[in-house]
Tab-separated table of C-alpha atoms in Angstrom:
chain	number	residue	atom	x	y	z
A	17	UNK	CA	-5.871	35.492	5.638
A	18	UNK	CA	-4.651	32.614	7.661
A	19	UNK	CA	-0.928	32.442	9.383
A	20	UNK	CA	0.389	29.070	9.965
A	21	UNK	CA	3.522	28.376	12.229
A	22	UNK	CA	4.967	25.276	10.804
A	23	UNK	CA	5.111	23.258	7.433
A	24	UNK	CA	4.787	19.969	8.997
A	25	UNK	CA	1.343	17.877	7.948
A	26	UNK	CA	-1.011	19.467	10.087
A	27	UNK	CA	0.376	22.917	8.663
A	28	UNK	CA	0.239	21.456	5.083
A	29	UNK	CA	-3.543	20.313	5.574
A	30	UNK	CA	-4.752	23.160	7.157
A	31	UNK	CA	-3.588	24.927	4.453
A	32	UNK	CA	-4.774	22.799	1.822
A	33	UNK	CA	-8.134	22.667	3.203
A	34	UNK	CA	-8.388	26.547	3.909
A	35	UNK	CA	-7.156	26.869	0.024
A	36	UNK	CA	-3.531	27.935	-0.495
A	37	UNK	CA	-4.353	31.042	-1.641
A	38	UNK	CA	-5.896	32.447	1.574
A	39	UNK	CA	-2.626	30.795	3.682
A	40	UNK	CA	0.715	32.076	4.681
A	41	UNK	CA	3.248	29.134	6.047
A	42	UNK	CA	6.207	30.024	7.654
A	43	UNK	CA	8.924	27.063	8.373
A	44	UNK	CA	12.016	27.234	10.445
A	45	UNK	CA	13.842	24.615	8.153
A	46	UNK	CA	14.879	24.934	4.653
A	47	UNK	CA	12.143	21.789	3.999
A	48	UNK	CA	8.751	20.974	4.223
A	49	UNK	CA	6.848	17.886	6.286
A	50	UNK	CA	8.287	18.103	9.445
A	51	UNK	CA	8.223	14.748	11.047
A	52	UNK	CA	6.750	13.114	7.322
A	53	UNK	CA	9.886	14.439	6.067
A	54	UNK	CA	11.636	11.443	3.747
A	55	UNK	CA	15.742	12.292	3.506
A	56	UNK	CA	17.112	10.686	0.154
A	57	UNK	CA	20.769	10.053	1.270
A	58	UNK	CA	23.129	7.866	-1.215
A	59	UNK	CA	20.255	5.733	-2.534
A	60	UNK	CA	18.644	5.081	0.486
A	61	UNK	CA	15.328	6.709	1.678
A	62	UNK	CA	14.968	7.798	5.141
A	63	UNK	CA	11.592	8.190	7.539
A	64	UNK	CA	11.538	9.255	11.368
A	65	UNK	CA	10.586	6.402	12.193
A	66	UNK	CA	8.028	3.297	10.298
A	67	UNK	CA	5.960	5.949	9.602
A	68	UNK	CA	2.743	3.913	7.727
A	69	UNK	CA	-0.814	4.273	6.981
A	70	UNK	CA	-3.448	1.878	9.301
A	71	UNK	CA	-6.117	4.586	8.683
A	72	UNK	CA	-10.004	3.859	9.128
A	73	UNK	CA	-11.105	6.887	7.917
A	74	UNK	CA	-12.219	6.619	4.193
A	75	UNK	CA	-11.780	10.253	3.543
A	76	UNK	CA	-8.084	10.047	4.470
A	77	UNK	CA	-7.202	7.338	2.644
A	78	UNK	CA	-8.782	8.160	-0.280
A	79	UNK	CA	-6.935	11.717	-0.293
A	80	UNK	CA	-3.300	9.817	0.449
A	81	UNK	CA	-4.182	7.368	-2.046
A	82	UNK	CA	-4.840	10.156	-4.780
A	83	UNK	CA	-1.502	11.955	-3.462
A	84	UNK	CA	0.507	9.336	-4.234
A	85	UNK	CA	-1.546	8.658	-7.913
A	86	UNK	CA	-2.419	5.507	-6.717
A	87	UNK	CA	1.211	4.551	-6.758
A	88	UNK	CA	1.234	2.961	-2.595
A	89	UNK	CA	1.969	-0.381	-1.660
A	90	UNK	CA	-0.296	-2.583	0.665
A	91	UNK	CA	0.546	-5.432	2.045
A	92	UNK	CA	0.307	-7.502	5.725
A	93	UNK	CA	1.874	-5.935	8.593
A	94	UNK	CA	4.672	-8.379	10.066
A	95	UNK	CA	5.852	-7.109	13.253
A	96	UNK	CA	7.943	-9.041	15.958
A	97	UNK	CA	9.448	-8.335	19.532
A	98	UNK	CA	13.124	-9.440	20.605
A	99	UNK	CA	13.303	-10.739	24.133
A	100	UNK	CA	16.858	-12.413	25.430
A	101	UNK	CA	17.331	-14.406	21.823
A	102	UNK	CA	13.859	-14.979	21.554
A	103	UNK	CA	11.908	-13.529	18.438
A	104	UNK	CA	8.420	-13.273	20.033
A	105	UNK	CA	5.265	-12.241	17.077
A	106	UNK	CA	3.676	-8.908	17.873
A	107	UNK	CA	1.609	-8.539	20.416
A	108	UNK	CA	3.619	-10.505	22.293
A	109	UNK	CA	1.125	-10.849	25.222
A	110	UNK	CA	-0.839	-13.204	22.990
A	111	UNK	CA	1.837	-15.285	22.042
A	112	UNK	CA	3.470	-16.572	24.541
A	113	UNK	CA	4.545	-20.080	23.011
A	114	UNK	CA	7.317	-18.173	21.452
A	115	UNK	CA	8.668	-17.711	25.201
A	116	UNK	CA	10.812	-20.003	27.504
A	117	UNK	CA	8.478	-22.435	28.810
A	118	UNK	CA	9.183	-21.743	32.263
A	119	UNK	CA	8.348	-17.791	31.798
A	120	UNK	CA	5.341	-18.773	29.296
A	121	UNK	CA	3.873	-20.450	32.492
A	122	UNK	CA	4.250	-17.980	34.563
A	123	UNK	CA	3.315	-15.004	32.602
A	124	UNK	CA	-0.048	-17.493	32.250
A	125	UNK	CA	-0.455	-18.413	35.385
A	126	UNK	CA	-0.613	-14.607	36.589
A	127	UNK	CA	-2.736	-13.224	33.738
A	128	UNK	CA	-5.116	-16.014	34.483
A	129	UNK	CA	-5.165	-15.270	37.727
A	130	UNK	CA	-5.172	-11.356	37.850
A	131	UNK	CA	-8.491	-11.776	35.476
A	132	UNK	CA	-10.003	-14.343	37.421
A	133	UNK	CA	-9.961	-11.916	40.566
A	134	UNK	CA	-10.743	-8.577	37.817
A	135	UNK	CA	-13.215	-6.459	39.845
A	136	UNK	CA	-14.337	-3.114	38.868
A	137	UNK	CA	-11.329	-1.333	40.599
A	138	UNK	CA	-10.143	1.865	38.091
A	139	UNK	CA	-6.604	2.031	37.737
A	140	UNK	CA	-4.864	5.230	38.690
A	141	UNK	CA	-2.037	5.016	37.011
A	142	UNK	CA	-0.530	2.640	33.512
A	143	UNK	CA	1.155	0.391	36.056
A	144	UNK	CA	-1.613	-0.419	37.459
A	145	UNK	CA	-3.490	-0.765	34.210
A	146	UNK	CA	-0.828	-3.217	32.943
A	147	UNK	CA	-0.799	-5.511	35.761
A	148	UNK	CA	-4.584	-5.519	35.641
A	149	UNK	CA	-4.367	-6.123	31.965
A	150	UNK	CA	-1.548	-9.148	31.905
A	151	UNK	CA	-1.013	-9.975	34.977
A	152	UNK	CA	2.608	-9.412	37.716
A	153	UNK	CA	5.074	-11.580	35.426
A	154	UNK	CA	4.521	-10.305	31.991
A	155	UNK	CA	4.351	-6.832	32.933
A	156	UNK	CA	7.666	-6.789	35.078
A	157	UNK	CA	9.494	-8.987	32.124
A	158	UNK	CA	7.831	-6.840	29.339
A	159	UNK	CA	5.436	-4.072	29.688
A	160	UNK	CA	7.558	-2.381	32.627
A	161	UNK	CA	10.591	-2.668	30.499
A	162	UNK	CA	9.259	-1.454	27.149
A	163	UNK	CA	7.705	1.499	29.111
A	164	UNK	CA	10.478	2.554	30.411
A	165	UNK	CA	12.529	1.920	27.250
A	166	UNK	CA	10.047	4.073	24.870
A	167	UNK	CA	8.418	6.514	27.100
A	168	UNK	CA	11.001	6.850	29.285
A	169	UNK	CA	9.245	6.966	32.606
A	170	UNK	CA	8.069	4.195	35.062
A	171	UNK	CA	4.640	3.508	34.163
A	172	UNK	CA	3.818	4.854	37.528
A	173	UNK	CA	4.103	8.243	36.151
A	174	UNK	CA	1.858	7.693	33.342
A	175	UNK	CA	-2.232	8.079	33.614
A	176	UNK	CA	-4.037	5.581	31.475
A	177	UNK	CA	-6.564	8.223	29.843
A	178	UNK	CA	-4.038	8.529	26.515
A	179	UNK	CA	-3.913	4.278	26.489
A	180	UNK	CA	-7.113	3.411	24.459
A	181	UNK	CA	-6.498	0.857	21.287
A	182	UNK	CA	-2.372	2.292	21.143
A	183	UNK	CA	-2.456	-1.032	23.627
A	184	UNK	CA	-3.515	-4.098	22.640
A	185	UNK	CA	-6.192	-5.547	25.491
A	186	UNK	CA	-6.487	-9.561	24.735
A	187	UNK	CA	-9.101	-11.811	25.865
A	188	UNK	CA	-8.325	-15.039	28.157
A	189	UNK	CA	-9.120	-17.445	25.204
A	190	UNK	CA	-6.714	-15.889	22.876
A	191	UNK	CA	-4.081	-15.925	25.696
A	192	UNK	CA	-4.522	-19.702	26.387
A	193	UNK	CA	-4.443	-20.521	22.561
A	194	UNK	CA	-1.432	-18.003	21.814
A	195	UNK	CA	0.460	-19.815	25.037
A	196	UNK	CA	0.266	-23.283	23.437
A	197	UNK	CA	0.802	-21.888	19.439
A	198	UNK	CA	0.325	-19.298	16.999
A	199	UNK	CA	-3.257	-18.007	16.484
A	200	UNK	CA	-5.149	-18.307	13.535
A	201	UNK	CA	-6.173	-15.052	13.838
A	202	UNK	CA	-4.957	-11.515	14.010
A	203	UNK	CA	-4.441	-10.059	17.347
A	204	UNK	CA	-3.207	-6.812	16.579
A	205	UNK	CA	-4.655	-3.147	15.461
A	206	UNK	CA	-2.740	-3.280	12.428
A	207	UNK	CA	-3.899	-5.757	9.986
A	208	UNK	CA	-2.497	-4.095	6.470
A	209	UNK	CA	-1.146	-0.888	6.163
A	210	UNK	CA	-0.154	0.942	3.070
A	211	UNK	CA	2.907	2.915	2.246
A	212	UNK	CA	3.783	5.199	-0.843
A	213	UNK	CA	5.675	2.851	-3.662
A	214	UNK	CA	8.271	5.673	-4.065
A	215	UNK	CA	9.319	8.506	-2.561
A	216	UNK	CA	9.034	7.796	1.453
A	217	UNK	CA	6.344	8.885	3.600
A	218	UNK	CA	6.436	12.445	2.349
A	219	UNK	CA	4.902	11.405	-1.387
A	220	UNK	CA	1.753	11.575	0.709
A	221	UNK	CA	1.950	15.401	0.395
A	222	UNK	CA	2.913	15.455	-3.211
A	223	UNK	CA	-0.574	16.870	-4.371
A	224	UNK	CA	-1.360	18.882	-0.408
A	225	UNK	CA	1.865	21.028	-0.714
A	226	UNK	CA	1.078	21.748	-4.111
A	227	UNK	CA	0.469	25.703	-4.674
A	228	UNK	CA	1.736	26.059	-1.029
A	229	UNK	CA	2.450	29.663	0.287
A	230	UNK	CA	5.170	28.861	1.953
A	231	UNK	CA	8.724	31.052	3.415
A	232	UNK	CA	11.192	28.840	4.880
A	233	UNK	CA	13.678	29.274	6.985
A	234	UNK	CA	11.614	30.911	9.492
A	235	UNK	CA	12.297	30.444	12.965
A	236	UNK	CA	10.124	31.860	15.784
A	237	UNK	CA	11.961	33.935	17.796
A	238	UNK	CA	8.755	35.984	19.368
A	239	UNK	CA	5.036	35.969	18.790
A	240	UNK	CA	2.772	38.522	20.802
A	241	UNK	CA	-0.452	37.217	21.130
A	242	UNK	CA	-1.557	40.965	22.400
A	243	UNK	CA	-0.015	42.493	19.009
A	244	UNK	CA	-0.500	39.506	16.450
A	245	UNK	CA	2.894	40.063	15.818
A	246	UNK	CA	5.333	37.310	15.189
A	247	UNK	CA	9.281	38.134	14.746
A	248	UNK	CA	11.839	36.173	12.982
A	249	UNK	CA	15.455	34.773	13.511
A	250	UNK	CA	16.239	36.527	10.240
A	251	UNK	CA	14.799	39.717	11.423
A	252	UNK	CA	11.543	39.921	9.745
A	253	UNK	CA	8.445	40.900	11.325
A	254	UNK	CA	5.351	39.671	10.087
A	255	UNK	CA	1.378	40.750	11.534
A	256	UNK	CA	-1.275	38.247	11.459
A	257	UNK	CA	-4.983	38.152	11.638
A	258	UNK	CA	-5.589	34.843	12.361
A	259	UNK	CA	-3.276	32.133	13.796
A	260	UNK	CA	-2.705	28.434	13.019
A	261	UNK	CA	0.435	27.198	15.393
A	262	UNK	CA	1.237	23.259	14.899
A	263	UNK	CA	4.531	23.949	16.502
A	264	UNK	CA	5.422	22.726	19.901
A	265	UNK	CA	3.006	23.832	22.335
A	266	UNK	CA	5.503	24.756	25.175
A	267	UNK	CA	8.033	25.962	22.251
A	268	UNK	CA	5.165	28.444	21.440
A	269	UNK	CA	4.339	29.923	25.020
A	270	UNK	CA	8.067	30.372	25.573
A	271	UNK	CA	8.666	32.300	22.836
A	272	UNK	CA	5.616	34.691	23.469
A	273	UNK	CA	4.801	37.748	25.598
A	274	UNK	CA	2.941	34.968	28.096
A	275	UNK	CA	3.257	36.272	31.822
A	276	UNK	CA	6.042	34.080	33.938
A	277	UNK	CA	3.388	31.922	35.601
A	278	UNK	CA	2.225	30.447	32.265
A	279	UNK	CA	5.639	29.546	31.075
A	280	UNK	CA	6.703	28.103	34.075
A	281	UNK	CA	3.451	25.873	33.767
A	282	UNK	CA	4.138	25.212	29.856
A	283	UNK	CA	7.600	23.392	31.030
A	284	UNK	CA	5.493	20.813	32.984
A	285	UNK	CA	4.543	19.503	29.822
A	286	UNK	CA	6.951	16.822	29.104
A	287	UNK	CA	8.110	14.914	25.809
A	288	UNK	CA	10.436	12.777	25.002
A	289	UNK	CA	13.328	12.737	22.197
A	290	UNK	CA	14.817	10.297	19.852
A	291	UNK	CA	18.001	9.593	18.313
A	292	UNK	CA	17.621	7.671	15.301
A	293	UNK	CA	20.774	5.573	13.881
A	294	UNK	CA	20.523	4.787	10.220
A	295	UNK	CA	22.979	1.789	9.106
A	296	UNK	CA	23.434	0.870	5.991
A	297	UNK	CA	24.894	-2.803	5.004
A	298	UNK	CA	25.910	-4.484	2.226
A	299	UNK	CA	24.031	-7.323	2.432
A	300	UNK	CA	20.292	-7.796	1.917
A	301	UNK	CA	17.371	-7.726	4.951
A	302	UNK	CA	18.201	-10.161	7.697
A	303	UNK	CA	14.877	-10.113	9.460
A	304	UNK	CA	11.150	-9.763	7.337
A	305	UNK	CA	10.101	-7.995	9.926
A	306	UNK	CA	8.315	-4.432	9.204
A	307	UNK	CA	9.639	-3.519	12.741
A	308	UNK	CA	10.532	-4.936	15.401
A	309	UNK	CA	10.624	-3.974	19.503
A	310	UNK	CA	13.417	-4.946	21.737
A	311	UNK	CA	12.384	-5.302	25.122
A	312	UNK	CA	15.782	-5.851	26.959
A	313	UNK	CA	17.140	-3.344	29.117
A	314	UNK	CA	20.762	-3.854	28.755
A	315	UNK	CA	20.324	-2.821	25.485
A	316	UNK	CA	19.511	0.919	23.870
A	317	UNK	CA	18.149	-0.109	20.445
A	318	UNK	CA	13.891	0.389	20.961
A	319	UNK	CA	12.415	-0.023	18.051
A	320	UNK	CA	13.939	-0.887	14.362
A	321	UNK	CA	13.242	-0.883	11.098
A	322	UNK	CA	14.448	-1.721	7.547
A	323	UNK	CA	13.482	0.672	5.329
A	324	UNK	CA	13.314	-1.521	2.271
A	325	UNK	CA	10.712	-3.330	3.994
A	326	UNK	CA	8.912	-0.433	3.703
A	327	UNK	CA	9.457	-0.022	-0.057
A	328	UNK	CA	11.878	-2.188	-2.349
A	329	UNK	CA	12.031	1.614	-3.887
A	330	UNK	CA	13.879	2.519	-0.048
A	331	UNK	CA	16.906	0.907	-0.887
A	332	UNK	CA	19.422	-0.480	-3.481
A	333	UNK	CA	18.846	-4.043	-4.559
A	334	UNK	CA	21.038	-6.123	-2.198
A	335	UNK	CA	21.430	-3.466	0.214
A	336	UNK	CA	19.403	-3.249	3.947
A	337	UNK	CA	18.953	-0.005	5.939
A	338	UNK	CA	18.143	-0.158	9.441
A	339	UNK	CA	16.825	2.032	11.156
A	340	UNK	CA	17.023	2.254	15.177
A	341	UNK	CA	15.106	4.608	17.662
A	342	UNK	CA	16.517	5.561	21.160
A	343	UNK	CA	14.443	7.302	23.491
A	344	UNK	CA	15.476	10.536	25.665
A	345	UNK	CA	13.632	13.060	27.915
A	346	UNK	CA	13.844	14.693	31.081
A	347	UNK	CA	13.541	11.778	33.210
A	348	UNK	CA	16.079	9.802	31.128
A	349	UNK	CA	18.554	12.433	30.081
A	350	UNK	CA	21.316	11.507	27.443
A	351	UNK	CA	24.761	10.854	28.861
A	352	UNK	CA	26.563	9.497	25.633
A	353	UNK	CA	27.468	10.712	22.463
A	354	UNK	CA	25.662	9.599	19.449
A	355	UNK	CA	28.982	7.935	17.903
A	356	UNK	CA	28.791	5.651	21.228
A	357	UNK	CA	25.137	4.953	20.684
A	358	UNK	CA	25.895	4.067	17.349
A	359	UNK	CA	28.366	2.052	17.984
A	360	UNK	CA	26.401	-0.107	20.826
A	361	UNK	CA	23.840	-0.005	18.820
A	362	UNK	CA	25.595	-1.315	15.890
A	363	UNK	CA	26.705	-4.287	18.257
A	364	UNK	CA	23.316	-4.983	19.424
A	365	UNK	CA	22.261	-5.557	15.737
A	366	UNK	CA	25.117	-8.258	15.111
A	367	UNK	CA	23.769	-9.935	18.282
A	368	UNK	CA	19.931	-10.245	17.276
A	369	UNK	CA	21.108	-11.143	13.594
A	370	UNK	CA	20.153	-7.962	11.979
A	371	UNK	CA	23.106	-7.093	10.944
A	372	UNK	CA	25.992	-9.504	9.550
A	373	UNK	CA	28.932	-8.200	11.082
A	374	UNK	CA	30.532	-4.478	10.959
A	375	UNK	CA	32.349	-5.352	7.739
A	376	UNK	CA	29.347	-5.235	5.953
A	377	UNK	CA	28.633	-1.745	7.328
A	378	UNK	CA	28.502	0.692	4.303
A	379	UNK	CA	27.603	3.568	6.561
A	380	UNK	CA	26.342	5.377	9.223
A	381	UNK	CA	24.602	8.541	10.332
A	382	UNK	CA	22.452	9.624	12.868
A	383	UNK	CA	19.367	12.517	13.748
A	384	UNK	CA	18.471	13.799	16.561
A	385	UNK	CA	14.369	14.717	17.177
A	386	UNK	CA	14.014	16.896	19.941
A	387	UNK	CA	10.112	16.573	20.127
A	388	UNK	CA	9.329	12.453	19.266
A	389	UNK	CA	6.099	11.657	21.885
A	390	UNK	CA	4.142	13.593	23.947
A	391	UNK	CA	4.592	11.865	27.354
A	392	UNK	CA	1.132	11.263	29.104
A	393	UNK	CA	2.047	12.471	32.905
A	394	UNK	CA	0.002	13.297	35.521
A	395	UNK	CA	0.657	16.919	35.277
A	396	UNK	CA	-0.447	16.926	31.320
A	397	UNK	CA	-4.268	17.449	31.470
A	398	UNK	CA	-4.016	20.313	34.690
A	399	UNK	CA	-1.099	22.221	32.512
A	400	UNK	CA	-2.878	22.348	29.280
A	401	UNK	CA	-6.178	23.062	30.560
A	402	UNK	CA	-4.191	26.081	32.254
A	403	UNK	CA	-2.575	27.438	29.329
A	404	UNK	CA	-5.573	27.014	27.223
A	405	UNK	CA	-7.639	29.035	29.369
A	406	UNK	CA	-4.733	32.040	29.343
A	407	UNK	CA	-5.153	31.462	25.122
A	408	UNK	CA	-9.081	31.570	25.444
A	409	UNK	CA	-8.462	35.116	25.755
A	410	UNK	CA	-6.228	36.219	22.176
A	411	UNK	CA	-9.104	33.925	20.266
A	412	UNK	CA	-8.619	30.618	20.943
A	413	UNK	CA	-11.837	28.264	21.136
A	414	UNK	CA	-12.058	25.879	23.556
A	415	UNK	CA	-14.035	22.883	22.960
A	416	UNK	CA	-14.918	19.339	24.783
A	417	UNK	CA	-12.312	17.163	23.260
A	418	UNK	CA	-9.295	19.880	23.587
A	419	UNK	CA	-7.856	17.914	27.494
A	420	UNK	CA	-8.886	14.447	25.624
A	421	UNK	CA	-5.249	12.514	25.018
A	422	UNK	CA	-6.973	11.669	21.453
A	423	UNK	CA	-9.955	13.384	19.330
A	424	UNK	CA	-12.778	11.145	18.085
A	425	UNK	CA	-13.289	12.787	14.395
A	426	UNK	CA	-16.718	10.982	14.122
A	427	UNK	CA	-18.236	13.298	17.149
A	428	UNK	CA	-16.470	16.508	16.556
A	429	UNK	CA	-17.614	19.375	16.683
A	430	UNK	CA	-15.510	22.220	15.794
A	431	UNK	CA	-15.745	25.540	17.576
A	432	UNK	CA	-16.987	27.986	15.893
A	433	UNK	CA	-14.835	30.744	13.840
A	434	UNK	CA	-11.531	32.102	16.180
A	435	UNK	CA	-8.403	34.152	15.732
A	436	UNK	CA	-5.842	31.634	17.156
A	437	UNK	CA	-6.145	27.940	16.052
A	438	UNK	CA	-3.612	24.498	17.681
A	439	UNK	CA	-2.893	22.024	15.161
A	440	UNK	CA	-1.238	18.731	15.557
A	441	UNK	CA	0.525	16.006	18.205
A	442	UNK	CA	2.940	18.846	20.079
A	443	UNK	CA	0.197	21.903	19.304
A	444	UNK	CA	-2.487	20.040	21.127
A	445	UNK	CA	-0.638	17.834	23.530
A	446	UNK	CA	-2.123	14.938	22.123
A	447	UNK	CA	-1.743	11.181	20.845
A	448	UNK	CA	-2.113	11.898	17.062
A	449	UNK	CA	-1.435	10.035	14.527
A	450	UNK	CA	-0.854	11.102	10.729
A	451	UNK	CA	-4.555	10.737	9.886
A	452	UNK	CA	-5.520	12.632	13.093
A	453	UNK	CA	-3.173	15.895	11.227
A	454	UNK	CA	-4.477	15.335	8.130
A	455	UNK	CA	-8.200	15.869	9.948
A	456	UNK	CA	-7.393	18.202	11.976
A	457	UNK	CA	-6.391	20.245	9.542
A	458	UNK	CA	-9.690	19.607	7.671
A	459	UNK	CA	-11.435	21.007	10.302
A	460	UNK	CA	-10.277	24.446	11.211
């Protein structure tokens, strides 16, 4: 019989793969998807975030696809970045005619010259991978900016091992071309994606979670890996035999009988948060953009989104709901309350002609995620490897991808049988994606 700490999509796969009937799920809320989760609130449908499906993998799209009956929506991907009153198309580093022409030459001039002098120097740090990438100009104007914005660190403080295709690498010919027009070609690793026609996000689940064991309202208060013993908020005790946790690694270690060293090295493992603001407006979708980045600093709103844009099912006819992410952590702690977020935010949106004006504003609300990205630091890979080593020893099995930022499915090997399992982005430390859960899950 297999326990599994969290109800999230890595929890529901792992399950669904094992077979329901050999799983026990516990949940600490009173619903089921975790960060898939789609809130229905007064008509409107509600993701954390654009969450969409770009998958390669055949396997996983076939098994969303048959989730959802068929019933998802594919389409182009339209994405676009906001820059001083400037609507630049995504990635913005190959289209730089969009851009003043004064900063369009220079953000030129120095990527042509930073490749023109590329040698086979390895960066040591994202910073220095960006500037090597696009040159001094566009990475002070944009890359810096947006870093600091969504990851909330100077790139300094990030290693480049988690970067891989998450950041788009273009070649000097597409830079030229994109500098005089738009390309004829697509630049970006999203082409088409698909989303569910109804339901949000979460409709992917509707056949996984089906015949789910499942208690919710079940929040850890104390696991001992020594004992297999977990123990409730509610004051239930429950004994396992073998493990699956896909909830926050350094959530996990605090809450256990780990010695003091070990949870003192779990906190180095950072992560950032988001507040989301959902507006709704009485007027239909400004923008046709799926999402959009902001790259000025004076202002908080990140990245946005209209859910109908998602699915005309999201929303009432003639209504928009935007969506806006602001990021938080340790190294950019929140000093505001989320009414004056919202507020700014709602500002910011008049001024990019998102949103009309705030007499069209139907509504407001906003939700906080403590655990949004895992933020690649320098400290990451020694302070996993550490802990992971001090859970070789209650049955979990290492194995050569378990420090890597991101797993290549197509070359994994999974370890063989163990008595404690990690599954998912905060479980592993890692740069997953929803098709990464999914798989992982597959391959307990």
């Amino acid at each position: 019989m297999y326990t599994i700490l969290g109800a999230g999509l890595s929890g529901i796969s792992a399950s669904y793969h094992l077979g329901h009937e050999d799983c026990i799920v516990f949940e600490k809320n009173n619903y089921l998807g975790g960060h898939i989760y789609s809130e229905k609130i007064n008509g409107f449908t509600w993701d954390e975030g654009p969450h969409v499906s770009f998958t390669k993998d055949e396997y996983v799209r076939e098994l969303l696809a048959d989730n959802v009956s068929q019933e998802f929506l594919e389409y182009p991907v339209e994405i676009a970045n906001y820059y001083h009153g400037n609507w630049i198309p995504h990635p913005s580093q190959s289209n730089l005619f969009a851009l003043p022409e004064k900063l369009r030459a220079e953000c030129l001039s120095d990527f042509l010259k930073t490749r023109n002098q590329l040698n086979n120097a390895i960066p040591k740090n994202y910073e220095e991978w960006l500037k090597l990438a696009f040159g001094e100009k566009f990475y002070q104007e944009f890359s810096r900016a947006y870093t600091e914005k969504y990851w909330t660190v100077r790139p300094a403080l990030l290693s480049t091992d988690w970067v891989g295709e998450r950041v788009f690498y273009p070649n000097i010919e597409d830079v030229k071309n994109g500098a005089i027009g738009p390309l004829s070609n697509q630049t970006h690793y999203i082409s088409k994606i698909r989303y569910p026609k109804k339901g949000g996000y979460f409709a992917y689940t509707n056949k996984l979670r089906v015949g789910l064991n499942v208690k919710l309202n079940k929040e850890l208060t104390n696991i001992s890996f020594k004992d297999k013993k977990l123990s409730f908020k509610d004051g239930s005790v429950h004994h396992y035999k073998k493990l699956i946790s896909t909830i926050p690694l350094p959530f996990l270690i605090k809450k256990s009988d780990a010695p003091t060293e070990i949870k003192e090295v779990s906190e180095k493992l950072s992560c950032s948060s988001v507040l989301l603001i959902n507006i709704t407006a009485n007027h239909k979708t400004l923008k046709s953009y799926n999402w959009m980045y902001v790259y000025d600093e004076d202002k908080l709103s990140t990245r946005i989104n209209c859910t109908e844009l998602l699915s005309p099912e999201n929303a009432p006819i003639g209504k928009t709901g935007i969506q806006v992410e602001v990021y938080f952590s340790k190294y950019k702690p929140i000093n505001q309350s989320f009414d004056t977020i919202a507020e700014k935010v709602m500002a910011e949106l008049i001024e990019m002609g998102i949103l009309k004006n705030k007499v069209t504003v139907i509504d407001y609300h906003t939700k906080w995620v403590k655990w949004a990205n895992v933020i690649f630091d320098h400290e990451r890979r020694d302070a996993l490897n550490e802990i992971l080593d001090y859970l070789n020893q209650y049955g979990l099995q290492r194995n050569e991808q378990d420090l890597l930022p991101m797993t290549d499915w197509t070359n994994y090997k999974a370890p063989k049988e163990a008595d404690l399992y990690l599954a998912g982005r905060f479980a592993e430390w890692k740069y997953y994606w929803t098709d990464d859960c999914i798989l992982r899950g597959k391959n307990i």
